[in-house]
Steps between C-alpha positions, in 0.01 A plus 500: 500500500638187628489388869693304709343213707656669816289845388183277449522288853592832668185659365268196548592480835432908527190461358359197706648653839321830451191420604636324867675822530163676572329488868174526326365268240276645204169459580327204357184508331205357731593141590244240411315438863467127623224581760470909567251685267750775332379769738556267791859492367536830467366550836781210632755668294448840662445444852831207474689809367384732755583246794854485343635744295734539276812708686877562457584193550309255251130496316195459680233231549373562098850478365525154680171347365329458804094565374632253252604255749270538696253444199641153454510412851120553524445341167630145617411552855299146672363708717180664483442766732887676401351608160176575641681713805723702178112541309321639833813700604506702149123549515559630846774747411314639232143542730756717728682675215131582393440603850781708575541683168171464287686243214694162488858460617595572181338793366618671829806721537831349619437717779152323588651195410742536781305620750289166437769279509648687822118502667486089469866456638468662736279247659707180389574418865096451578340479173086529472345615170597285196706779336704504800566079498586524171772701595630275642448270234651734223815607722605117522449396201707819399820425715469148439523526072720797536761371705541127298493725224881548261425901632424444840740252578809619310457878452337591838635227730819488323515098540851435270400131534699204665829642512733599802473866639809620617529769745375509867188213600185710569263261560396348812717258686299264722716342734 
């Protein structure tokens, strides 16, 4: 069977834009950690998916890389008491998860891993035990590599890039 170069661009180009067709990526086999412990990661790569989810719109915080990022950013970090904040903050979510439902954060149910995660929000205004700072901690460093992420800033924000946007000005005019 003979095939036209036409018939072969068409279906390279099919092939190569079916997976950016998908909202979800595959999921990758374990990434090779810079500075978590693989169950630190996994604990990063849960609670940053919990804190944003994936929804109708466009994949969540473990779509977008962000335990991954994160990961690096700690890695390279000059300062000493960030990494050491991330170390004591996963120690301290697991003493609570141990606490609270007899197992670590990850052994528990989704359910008990919720009501964990909802338990130390809920005190992000006035934080006091660790597990509770690091909230605060993990929810930052969350929004911060999801949103300069290729997901967060072009699926969920929509950004189409430097270009004009017709229609009506919505934003805020200061004069």
């Amino acid at each position: 069977m003979k095939i036209s170069r036409r018939d072969m661009i068409q279906a390279t180009a099919a092939a190569i834009s079916l997976p950016a067709l998908a909202k979800v990526p595959p999921p990758s086999p374990s990434p090779k950690t810079l500075f978590f412990t693989p169950a630190e990661f996994v604990l990063v790569d849960e609670m940053s998916d919990m804190i944003i989810p994936t929804d109708q719109q466009s994949a969540g915080a473990r779509a977008a890389g962000v335990a991954t990022f994160i990961d690096a950013r700690l890695a390279e970090s000059f300062e000493k008491d960030q990494p050491e904040r991330w170390r004591a903050g996963i120690k301290a979510v697991e003493a609570l998860s141990r606490e609270m439902h007899g197992k670590t954060f990850m052994a528990s149910t989704p359910d008990q891993r919720l009501a964990l995660l909802t338990r130390i929000a809920a005190a992000e205004s006035d934080p006091k035990s660790d597990a509770e700072k690091f909230f605060k901690e993990i929810k930052s460093g969350t929004i911060r590599a999801y949103y300069t992420s290729k997901i967060g800033i072009h699926d969920d924000q929509q950004y189409k890039g430097n270009v004009i946007q017709p229609g009506e000005y919505a934003g805020y005019d200061a004069t």
